[in-house]
């Protein structure tokens, strides 16, 4: 990291590693592990940005009261956060309570492709229990209350002394009307309410979006006035993960179904955005869509600080170390950050996903996002820099970029600029 030139590193603390049973005694080896990591980062001038929950709920809490679908999680999460603030807060200044809270609620309790894999059959995923009609909304509600409770604790007990900040992370999906009809445009706004307003509306205004109240009805939990006040204003920043975008088509017929799931409540058809020339495994490069989404959020919710916590390109696990798709991807998004700042967006930081090849939750070891290739078969887990690592290091250290890389990225940018889809998406 030092050689590359990183000045910040984002990682998640595993609740189970620190407090194996979810509550009660702290594991001294877990405590030592994170202290060693944080101390090494800070000694090298690298700022730690720490996430408290990244889909890995202690199994004991899942067994005891079914995790996020129970209000009991709020108390246990707050106690866990208290341990982290107390033990690490003298060196950690940036805290994120939950990673991709909206994605976790939707994917873990609606569709069942994320832990804890709860959903209602029929589903292509093997869910043994759950209720796709109610549980995504319950899980999200308790995530919001747990976040707000931890934020209140931090502000009351630690923030003045430790001089840090606390926020939450959301998966920001790009949403684009399939056509220019008023029906699809309105449906796109509704999809944004369901995807992002689901969390941001309570965090900024203290209540769920009116579109959700109307379509979900009594299945949508209600904040008491005290809870509304607790949740409202409980973020110092928003963490945003951005990868994919989708076309949105109005689909009012889905509201006629009696036992609706999350997507049917949204009353839209969703189609993944793609562009010609993109390989099946690659994520389309669309910084203008990210910029449009962030401007929309600013217009709707105000000018709060934003950290791009995840943004990266997918390649095959054993593909070439000359990972041109990732180099081009980073070239466009890093350049896009400058455009976004010049256009008035309050972006405070940008993190590439990921520094190293890791076990990817949706792809295992078959696909990777890392700037460094990891030899998983080697007992020492030897690392090798990919071309993207070289490009990023040159950028971070203000060194000239190899002329071949410059030529290749300019060539790709020219193709992108001439794509008619650019004009549809803006």
CSV table of C-alpha atoms in Angstrom, one decimal:
chain,number,residue,atom,x,y,z
A,1,UNK,CA,0.0,0.0,0.0
A,2,UNK,CA,2.8,2.4,0.9
A,3,UNK,CA,4.7,1.6,-2.3
A,4,UNK,CA,1.5,2.2,-4.3
A,5,UNK,CA,0.9,5.5,-2.7
A,6,UNK,CA,-2.4,4.9,-0.9
A,7,UNK,CA,-3.3,7.5,1.8
A,8,UNK,CA,-6.5,5.7,2.9
A,9,UNK,CA,-7.6,2.1,3.2
A,10,UNK,CA,-11.2,0.9,3.8
A,11,UNK,CA,-11.9,-2.4,5.5
A,12,UNK,CA,-14.6,-4.1,7.6
A,13,UNK,CA,-14.4,-5.4,11.1
A,14,UNK,CA,-15.9,-8.9,11.5
A,15,UNK,CA,-18.4,-8.7,14.4
A,16,UNK,CA,-17.9,-12.5,14.9
A,17,UNK,CA,-14.1,-12.2,15.0
A,18,UNK,CA,-14.3,-9.5,17.7
A,19,UNK,CA,-17.4,-10.8,19.7
A,20,UNK,CA,-17.9,-14.5,18.7
A,21,UNK,CA,-21.3,-14.9,20.2
A,22,UNK,CA,-22.6,-11.5,19.0
A,23,UNK,CA,-22.7,-10.2,22.6
A,24,UNK,CA,-20.7,-10.8,25.7
A,25,UNK,CA,-16.9,-11.3,26.0
A,26,UNK,CA,-14.5,-9.8,23.5
A,27,UNK,CA,-12.1,-12.2,21.8
A,28,UNK,CA,-8.6,-10.9,22.7
A,29,UNK,CA,-7.1,-12.4,19.5
A,30,UNK,CA,-9.6,-10.5,17.4
A,31,UNK,CA,-8.9,-7.3,19.3
A,32,UNK,CA,-5.2,-7.8,18.8
A,33,UNK,CA,-5.7,-8.5,15.0
A,34,UNK,CA,-7.5,-5.2,14.4
A,35,UNK,CA,-5.2,-3.2,16.7
A,36,UNK,CA,-2.2,-4.6,14.7
A,37,UNK,CA,-3.8,-3.7,11.4
A,38,UNK,CA,-4.9,-0.2,12.5
A,39,UNK,CA,-1.5,0.6,14.1
A,40,UNK,CA,0.4,-0.5,11.0
A,41,UNK,CA,-1.8,1.6,8.7
A,42,UNK,CA,-1.5,4.7,10.8
A,43,UNK,CA,2.2,4.3,11.3
A,44,UNK,CA,2.6,4.4,7.5
A,45,UNK,CA,0.4,7.5,7.1
A,46,UNK,CA,-2.6,5.5,5.8
A,47,UNK,CA,-6.0,6.6,7.1
A,48,UNK,CA,-8.3,3.7,8.2
A,49,UNK,CA,-11.9,3.9,7.1
A,50,UNK,CA,-13.8,1.2,9.0
A,51,UNK,CA,-17.1,-0.5,8.3
A,52,UNK,CA,-18.8,-2.2,11.3
A,53,UNK,CA,-21.1,-4.6,9.4
A,54,UNK,CA,-20.6,-6.2,6.0
A,55,UNK,CA,-23.2,-9.0,5.7
A,56,UNK,CA,-21.4,-11.2,8.3
A,57,UNK,CA,-23.8,-11.3,11.3
A,58,UNK,CA,-22.7,-13.6,14.1
A,59,UNK,CA,-24.5,-16.9,13.6
A,60,UNK,CA,-25.5,-17.0,17.3
A,61,UNK,CA,-27.7,-13.9,16.8
A,62,UNK,CA,-29.3,-15.4,13.7
A,63,UNK,CA,-30.0,-18.6,15.7
A,64,UNK,CA,-31.3,-16.7,18.7
A,65,UNK,CA,-33.7,-14.2,17.1
A,66,UNK,CA,-33.2,-14.3,13.3
A,67,UNK,CA,-30.9,-11.4,13.1
A,68,UNK,CA,-32.0,-8.2,11.3
A,69,UNK,CA,-35.7,-9.1,11.2
A,70,UNK,CA,-35.8,-8.7,15.0
A,71,UNK,CA,-35.7,-5.4,16.8
A,72,UNK,CA,-33.4,-7.0,19.4
A,73,UNK,CA,-30.6,-6.5,16.9
A,74,UNK,CA,-30.5,-2.8,17.7
A,75,UNK,CA,-29.3,-3.2,21.2
A,76,UNK,CA,-26.6,-5.8,20.3
A,77,UNK,CA,-25.3,-3.8,17.4
A,78,UNK,CA,-25.0,-0.7,19.5
A,79,UNK,CA,-23.1,-2.6,22.2
A,80,UNK,CA,-20.7,-4.0,19.4
A,81,UNK,CA,-20.2,-0.6,18.0
A,82,UNK,CA,-19.4,0.7,21.5
A,83,UNK,CA,-16.6,-1.8,21.8
A,84,UNK,CA,-15.2,-0.7,18.4
A,85,UNK,CA,-15.4,3.0,19.2
A,86,UNK,CA,-13.8,2.5,22.6
A,87,UNK,CA,-11.0,0.2,21.4
A,88,UNK,CA,-10.1,1.7,18.0
A,89,UNK,CA,-11.6,5.2,17.9
A,90,UNK,CA,-8.4,7.0,19.0
A,91,UNK,CA,-7.0,6.1,15.6
A,92,UNK,CA,-10.0,5.6,13.4
A,93,UNK,CA,-11.8,8.8,12.3
A,94,UNK,CA,-14.2,7.4,9.7
A,95,UNK,CA,-16.9,4.9,10.7
A,96,UNK,CA,-19.4,3.3,8.5
A,97,UNK,CA,-22.1,1.4,10.3
A,98,UNK,CA,-23.5,-0.9,7.6
A,99,UNK,CA,-22.2,-1.7,4.1
A,100,UNK,CA,-24.7,-1.7,1.3
A,101,UNK,CA,-27.6,-1.6,3.8
A,102,UNK,CA,-30.2,-1.5,1.0
A,103,UNK,CA,-28.5,-4.3,-0.9
A,104,UNK,CA,-28.3,-6.4,2.2
A,105,UNK,CA,-32.0,-5.9,3.0
A,106,UNK,CA,-33.1,-6.6,-0.5
A,107,UNK,CA,-30.6,-9.4,-1.4
A,108,UNK,CA,-30.6,-11.2,2.0
A,109,UNK,CA,-34.3,-11.0,2.8
A,110,UNK,CA,-36.1,-10.5,-0.6
A,111,UNK,CA,-34.3,-12.4,-3.3
A,112,UNK,CA,-32.1,-14.7,-1.0
A,113,UNK,CA,-28.8,-14.4,-3.0
A,114,UNK,CA,-27.0,-12.7,0.0
A,115,UNK,CA,-26.7,-13.9,3.6
A,116,UNK,CA,-28.7,-15.0,5.5
A,117,UNK,CA,-30.5,-16.2,2.3
A,118,UNK,CA,-34.1,-15.7,3.5
A,119,UNK,CA,-36.8,-15.5,0.9
A,120,UNK,CA,-40.2,-17.0,-0.1
A,121,UNK,CA,-40.2,-19.8,-2.6
A,122,UNK,CA,-40.4,-20.2,-5.5
A,123,UNK,CA,-36.9,-18.8,-5.9
A,124,UNK,CA,-33.8,-19.7,-7.8
A,125,UNK,CA,-32.0,-19.6,-4.5
A,126,UNK,CA,-32.2,-22.2,-1.8
A,127,UNK,CA,-34.0,-20.4,0.9
A,128,UNK,CA,-35.2,-22.5,3.8
A,129,UNK,CA,-37.1,-19.7,5.5
A,130,UNK,CA,-38.2,-16.1,5.2
A,131,UNK,CA,-40.9,-13.9,3.7
A,132,UNK,CA,-40.0,-11.8,0.7
A,133,UNK,CA,-43.2,-9.7,1.1
A,134,UNK,CA,-42.3,-8.3,4.6
A,135,UNK,CA,-38.8,-9.2,5.7
A,136,UNK,CA,-36.8,-6.8,3.4
A,137,UNK,CA,-38.7,-3.9,5.0
A,138,UNK,CA,-38.3,-5.2,8.5
A,139,UNK,CA,-34.5,-5.8,8.1
A,140,UNK,CA,-34.1,-2.3,6.6
A,141,UNK,CA,-36.0,-0.7,9.4
A,142,UNK,CA,-33.9,-2.4,12.0
A,143,UNK,CA,-30.7,-1.5,10.1
A,144,UNK,CA,-31.8,2.2,10.2
A,145,UNK,CA,-32.6,2.0,13.9
A,146,UNK,CA,-29.3,0.2,14.7
A,147,UNK,CA,-27.3,2.7,12.7
A,148,UNK,CA,-29.0,5.7,14.3
A,149,UNK,CA,-28.5,4.2,17.8
A,150,UNK,CA,-24.8,3.6,17.2
A,151,UNK,CA,-24.5,7.1,15.7
A,152,UNK,CA,-26.2,8.7,18.7
A,153,UNK,CA,-23.8,6.7,21.0
A,154,UNK,CA,-20.8,7.9,19.0
A,155,UNK,CA,-21.8,11.5,19.0
A,156,UNK,CA,-22.7,11.5,22.7
A,157,UNK,CA,-19.8,9.6,24.1
A,158,UNK,CA,-16.9,9.7,21.6
A,159,UNK,CA,-17.1,12.2,18.8
A,160,UNK,CA,-15.9,15.3,20.6
A,161,UNK,CA,-12.8,13.6,22.0
A,162,UNK,CA,-12.0,11.4,19.0
A,163,UNK,CA,-12.9,14.0,16.3
A,164,UNK,CA,-14.3,11.5,13.9
A,165,UNK,CA,-17.3,11.0,11.6
A,166,UNK,CA,-20.0,8.4,11.2
A,167,UNK,CA,-22.1,7.4,8.2
A,168,UNK,CA,-23.8,4.6,6.4
A,169,UNK,CA,-23.1,2.9,3.0
A,170,UNK,CA,-25.6,2.3,0.3
A,171,UNK,CA,-25.4,0.5,-3.1
A,172,UNK,CA,-26.1,3.2,-5.6
A,173,UNK,CA,-27.6,1.6,-8.7
A,174,UNK,CA,-27.8,3.7,-11.8
A,175,UNK,CA,-31.4,3.9,-13.0
A,176,UNK,CA,-32.4,5.2,-16.5
A,177,UNK,CA,-35.8,5.4,-18.1
A,178,UNK,CA,-36.2,2.8,-20.9
A,179,UNK,CA,-38.1,5.3,-23.0
A,180,UNK,CA,-38.7,9.1,-22.8
A,181,UNK,CA,-42.3,8.5,-21.9
A,182,UNK,CA,-43.7,10.2,-18.8
A,183,UNK,CA,-44.6,6.7,-17.5
A,184,UNK,CA,-41.1,5.4,-17.6
A,185,UNK,CA,-39.6,8.7,-16.3
A,186,UNK,CA,-42.0,8.6,-13.3
A,187,UNK,CA,-41.2,4.9,-12.8
A,188,UNK,CA,-37.5,5.6,-12.7
A,189,UNK,CA,-38.0,8.2,-10.0
A,190,UNK,CA,-40.1,5.6,-8.1
A,191,UNK,CA,-37.3,3.0,-8.5
A,192,UNK,CA,-34.8,5.5,-7.1
A,193,UNK,CA,-37.1,6.0,-4.1
A,194,UNK,CA,-37.2,2.3,-3.5
A,195,UNK,CA,-33.5,1.7,-4.1
A,196,UNK,CA,-32.0,4.7,-2.3
A,197,UNK,CA,-34.7,6.8,-0.8
A,198,UNK,CA,-35.7,3.8,1.2
A,199,UNK,CA,-32.7,4.7,3.4
A,200,UNK,CA,-31.9,8.3,2.6
A,201,UNK,CA,-35.4,9.6,3.1
A,202,UNK,CA,-35.5,8.5,6.7
A,203,UNK,CA,-31.9,9.6,7.3
A,204,UNK,CA,-32.6,13.1,6.0
A,205,UNK,CA,-36.3,13.6,6.6
A,206,UNK,CA,-37.2,11.0,9.3
A,207,UNK,CA,-39.7,9.0,7.2
A,208,UNK,CA,-40.0,6.7,4.3
A,209,UNK,CA,-40.7,8.0,0.7
A,210,UNK,CA,-44.4,8.6,0.0
A,211,UNK,CA,-44.2,6.2,-3.0
A,212,UNK,CA,-43.1,3.4,-0.7
A,213,UNK,CA,-45.9,4.2,1.8
A,214,UNK,CA,-48.4,4.1,-1.0
A,215,UNK,CA,-47.3,0.9,-2.7
A,216,UNK,CA,-46.1,-1.2,0.3
A,217,UNK,CA,-48.9,-0.1,2.7
A,218,UNK,CA,-49.1,-1.8,6.1
A,219,UNK,CA,-46.1,-4.0,5.3
A,220,UNK,CA,-43.9,-1.0,5.6
A,221,UNK,CA,-42.9,-0.4,9.3
A,222,UNK,CA,-43.7,2.9,10.9
A,223,UNK,CA,-41.2,5.1,12.8
A,224,UNK,CA,-42.5,6.5,16.1
A,225,UNK,CA,-41.9,10.2,16.5
A,226,UNK,CA,-38.9,9.4,18.8
A,227,UNK,CA,-37.5,7.0,16.3
A,228,UNK,CA,-38.0,9.5,13.5
A,229,UNK,CA,-36.0,12.1,15.4
A,230,UNK,CA,-33.3,9.5,16.2
A,231,UNK,CA,-32.8,8.5,12.6
A,232,UNK,CA,-33.2,11.9,11.0
A,233,UNK,CA,-29.8,13.6,10.6
A,234,UNK,CA,-27.8,10.6,11.9
A,235,UNK,CA,-25.2,10.6,9.1
A,236,UNK,CA,-22.1,12.8,8.8
A,237,UNK,CA,-21.5,11.3,5.3
A,238,UNK,CA,-22.9,8.8,2.8
A,239,UNK,CA,-20.7,6.0,1.5
A,240,UNK,CA,-21.7,5.0,-2.0
A,241,UNK,CA,-20.9,1.8,-3.8
A,242,UNK,CA,-21.4,2.1,-7.6
A,243,UNK,CA,-21.1,-0.7,-10.2
A,244,UNK,CA,-24.1,-1.3,-12.4
A,245,UNK,CA,-27.0,0.5,-14.0
A,246,UNK,CA,-30.4,-0.5,-15.1
A,247,UNK,CA,-33.1,0.5,-17.5
A,248,UNK,CA,-36.5,1.1,-15.9
A,249,UNK,CA,-39.9,0.4,-17.5
A,250,UNK,CA,-43.2,1.2,-15.8
A,251,UNK,CA,-45.1,-2.0,-14.8
A,252,UNK,CA,-48.3,-1.0,-12.9
A,253,UNK,CA,-49.8,-4.5,-13.3
A,254,UNK,CA,-47.5,-5.9,-10.6
A,255,UNK,CA,-49.4,-4.0,-8.0
A,256,UNK,CA,-52.5,-6.2,-8.6
A,257,UNK,CA,-50.7,-9.2,-7.1
A,258,UNK,CA,-51.7,-10.0,-3.6
A,259,UNK,CA,-48.5,-11.3,-2.1
A,260,UNK,CA,-46.0,-8.9,-3.7
A,261,UNK,CA,-42.2,-8.9,-3.2
A,262,UNK,CA,-40.0,-5.8,-3.2
A,263,UNK,CA,-39.6,-5.5,-7.0
A,264,UNK,CA,-43.4,-6.0,-7.5
A,265,UNK,CA,-44.0,-3.3,-4.9
A,266,UNK,CA,-41.8,-1.0,-7.0
A,267,UNK,CA,-44.1,-1.6,-10.1
A,268,UNK,CA,-41.3,-1.6,-12.6
A,269,UNK,CA,-39.5,-3.9,-15.0
A,270,UNK,CA,-35.7,-3.8,-14.6
A,271,UNK,CA,-33.3,-4.5,-17.4
A,272,UNK,CA,-29.5,-4.4,-17.0
A,273,UNK,CA,-27.7,-1.6,-18.8
A,274,UNK,CA,-25.1,-2.8,-21.3
A,275,UNK,CA,-23.3,-1.3,-24.3
A,276,UNK,CA,-21.9,-2.7,-27.5
A,277,UNK,CA,-18.3,-3.8,-27.2
A,278,UNK,CA,-18.5,-4.8,-23.6
A,279,UNK,CA,-17.6,-8.4,-22.8
A,280,UNK,CA,-20.2,-10.4,-20.8
A,281,UNK,CA,-18.1,-10.4,-17.7
A,282,UNK,CA,-17.2,-6.7,-17.8
A,283,UNK,CA,-19.1,-4.0,-16.0
A,284,UNK,CA,-20.0,-1.2,-18.4
A,285,UNK,CA,-18.0,2.0,-17.9
A,286,UNK,CA,-20.6,4.7,-17.1
A,287,UNK,CA,-19.2,7.6,-14.9
A,288,UNK,CA,-21.8,10.0,-16.4
A,289,UNK,CA,-24.6,7.8,-14.9
A,290,UNK,CA,-22.9,7.9,-11.5
A,291,UNK,CA,-22.6,11.7,-11.8
A,292,UNK,CA,-26.3,12.0,-12.8
A,293,UNK,CA,-27.4,9.8,-9.8
A,294,UNK,CA,-25.3,11.8,-7.3
A,295,UNK,CA,-26.7,15.1,-8.7
A,296,UNK,CA,-30.2,13.7,-8.3
A,297,UNK,CA,-29.5,12.7,-4.7
A,298,UNK,CA,-28.1,16.2,-4.0
A,299,UNK,CA,-31.3,17.8,-5.4
A,300,UNK,CA,-33.5,15.5,-3.4
A,301,UNK,CA,-31.6,15.2,-0.1
A,302,UNK,CA,-29.1,18.1,0.2
A,303,UNK,CA,-25.4,18.6,0.0
A,304,UNK,CA,-23.9,16.1,2.4
A,305,UNK,CA,-20.4,14.7,2.0
A,306,UNK,CA,-20.0,11.5,-0.1
A,307,UNK,CA,-17.3,8.9,-0.2
A,308,UNK,CA,-17.2,6.5,-3.2
A,309,UNK,CA,-16.5,3.4,-1.1
A,310,UNK,CA,-16.5,0.9,-3.9
A,311,UNK,CA,-16.0,1.1,-7.6
A,312,UNK,CA,-14.2,-1.5,-9.7
A,313,UNK,CA,-14.0,-3.7,-12.7
A,314,UNK,CA,-14.6,-7.5,-12.9
A,315,UNK,CA,-12.2,-9.8,-14.7
A,316,UNK,CA,-11.6,-13.5,-14.9
A,317,UNK,CA,-9.7,-15.0,-12.0
A,318,UNK,CA,-6.8,-16.2,-14.1
A,319,UNK,CA,-7.0,-13.7,-16.9
A,320,UNK,CA,-3.9,-11.7,-18.0
A,321,UNK,CA,-2.0,-9.5,-15.6
A,322,UNK,CA,-2.4,-6.9,-18.3
A,323,UNK,CA,-5.9,-6.1,-17.2
A,324,UNK,CA,-6.8,-3.4,-19.7
A,325,UNK,CA,-10.5,-3.4,-18.9
A,326,UNK,CA,-9.7,-2.4,-15.3
A,327,UNK,CA,-7.2,0.2,-16.4
A,328,UNK,CA,-9.7,1.8,-18.7
A,329,UNK,CA,-12.4,1.6,-16.1
A,330,UNK,CA,-10.2,3.4,-13.5
A,331,UNK,CA,-9.0,6.0,-16.0
A,332,UNK,CA,-12.6,6.9,-16.8
A,333,UNK,CA,-13.9,7.0,-13.2
A,334,UNK,CA,-10.9,8.7,-11.7
A,335,UNK,CA,-11.2,11.3,-14.4
A,336,UNK,CA,-14.9,11.4,-13.8
A,337,UNK,CA,-14.3,12.3,-10.1
A,338,UNK,CA,-12.7,15.6,-11.3
A,339,UNK,CA,-15.7,16.4,-13.5
A,340,UNK,CA,-18.0,15.7,-10.5
A,341,UNK,CA,-16.1,18.0,-8.2
A,342,UNK,CA,-16.0,20.7,-10.8
A,343,UNK,CA,-19.8,20.3,-11.2
A,344,UNK,CA,-20.4,20.9,-7.5
A,345,UNK,CA,-20.7,17.4,-6.0
A,346,UNK,CA,-19.4,17.1,-2.5
A,347,UNK,CA,-17.2,14.0,-3.0
A,348,UNK,CA,-14.6,13.6,-0.3
A,349,UNK,CA,-12.9,10.4,-1.2
A,350,UNK,CA,-12.7,7.5,-3.7
A,351,UNK,CA,-11.8,3.9,-3.1
A,352,UNK,CA,-11.1,1.3,-5.8
A,353,UNK,CA,-12.6,-2.2,-5.2
A,354,UNK,CA,-10.3,-3.9,-4.5
A,355,UNK,CA,-6.7,-3.6,-3.5
A,356,UNK,CA,-6.2,-7.4,-3.6
A,357,UNK,CA,-8.0,-10.3,-5.2
A,358,UNK,CA,-10.3,-11.6,-2.5
A,359,UNK,CA,-13.1,-14.1,-2.1
A,360,UNK,CA,-16.0,-12.4,-3.9
A,361,UNK,CA,-19.4,-13.1,-2.3
A,362,UNK,CA,-21.2,-13.5,-5.6
A,363,UNK,CA,-18.4,-15.0,-7.7
A,364,UNK,CA,-16.2,-16.9,-5.3
A,365,UNK,CA,-12.7,-17.2,-6.7
A,366,UNK,CA,-13.8,-17.4,-10.3
A,367,UNK,CA,-13.9,-13.6,-10.8
A,368,UNK,CA,-11.8,-10.9,-9.3
A,369,UNK,CA,-11.6,-7.1,-8.8
A,370,UNK,CA,-8.1,-6.8,-7.4
A,371,UNK,CA,-5.3,-4.5,-8.5
A,372,UNK,CA,-2.9,-7.2,-7.2
A,373,UNK,CA,-3.2,-10.8,-8.2
A,374,UNK,CA,-3.1,-13.2,-5.3
A,375,UNK,CA,-1.7,-16.7,-5.8
A,376,UNK,CA,-4.1,-18.6,-3.6
A,377,UNK,CA,-2.5,-21.9,-4.2
A,378,UNK,CA,0.8,-20.6,-2.8
A,379,UNK,CA,1.0,-21.0,1.0
A,380,UNK,CA,2.5,-17.6,1.3
A,381,UNK,CA,-0.3,-16.0,-0.8
A,382,UNK,CA,2.2,-14.3,-3.1
A,383,UNK,CA,1.0,-11.1,-4.7
A,384,UNK,CA,1.7,-9.7,-8.1
A,385,UNK,CA,0.8,-6.3,-9.3
A,386,UNK,CA,-1.5,-6.1,-12.4
A,387,UNK,CA,-1.2,-3.4,-15.0
A,388,UNK,CA,-4.0,-1.6,-13.1
A,389,UNK,CA,-1.8,-1.4,-10.0
A,390,UNK,CA,0.9,0.2,-12.0
A,391,UNK,CA,-1.5,2.7,-13.6
A,392,UNK,CA,-3.0,3.6,-10.2
A,393,UNK,CA,0.4,4.0,-8.5
A,394,UNK,CA,1.6,6.3,-11.2
A,395,UNK,CA,-1.6,8.4,-10.8
A,396,UNK,CA,-1.3,8.5,-7.0
A,397,UNK,CA,2.4,9.4,-7.1
A,398,UNK,CA,2.0,12.0,-9.9
A,399,UNK,CA,4.3,10.0,-12.2
A,400,UNK,CA,4.0,10.0,-16.0
A,401,UNK,CA,1.7,7.2,-17.2
A,402,UNK,CA,3.2,4.8,-19.8
A,403,UNK,CA,2.5,6.1,-23.3
A,404,UNK,CA,1.0,2.7,-24.3
A,405,UNK,CA,-1.5,3.0,-21.5
A,406,UNK,CA,-2.3,6.6,-22.4
A,407,UNK,CA,-2.9,5.7,-26.0
A,408,UNK,CA,-5.1,2.7,-25.1
A,409,UNK,CA,-7.2,4.6,-22.7
A,410,UNK,CA,-7.6,7.6,-25.1
A,411,UNK,CA,-8.7,5.1,-27.8
A,412,UNK,CA,-11.3,3.6,-25.6
A,413,UNK,CA,-12.5,7.0,-24.4
A,414,UNK,CA,-13.0,8.1,-28.0
A,415,UNK,CA,-15.2,5.1,-28.7
A,416,UNK,CA,-17.2,5.8,-25.5
A,417,UNK,CA,-17.7,9.4,-26.4
A,418,UNK,CA,-19.2,8.5,-29.7
A,419,UNK,CA,-21.6,6.0,-28.3
A,420,UNK,CA,-25.2,7.2,-28.8
A,421,UNK,CA,-26.1,5.7,-25.3
A,422,UNK,CA,-24.2,8.5,-23.7
A,423,UNK,CA,-26.9,10.9,-24.8
A,424,UNK,CA,-29.7,8.7,-23.7
A,425,UNK,CA,-28.2,8.3,-20.2
A,426,UNK,CA,-27.4,11.9,-19.4
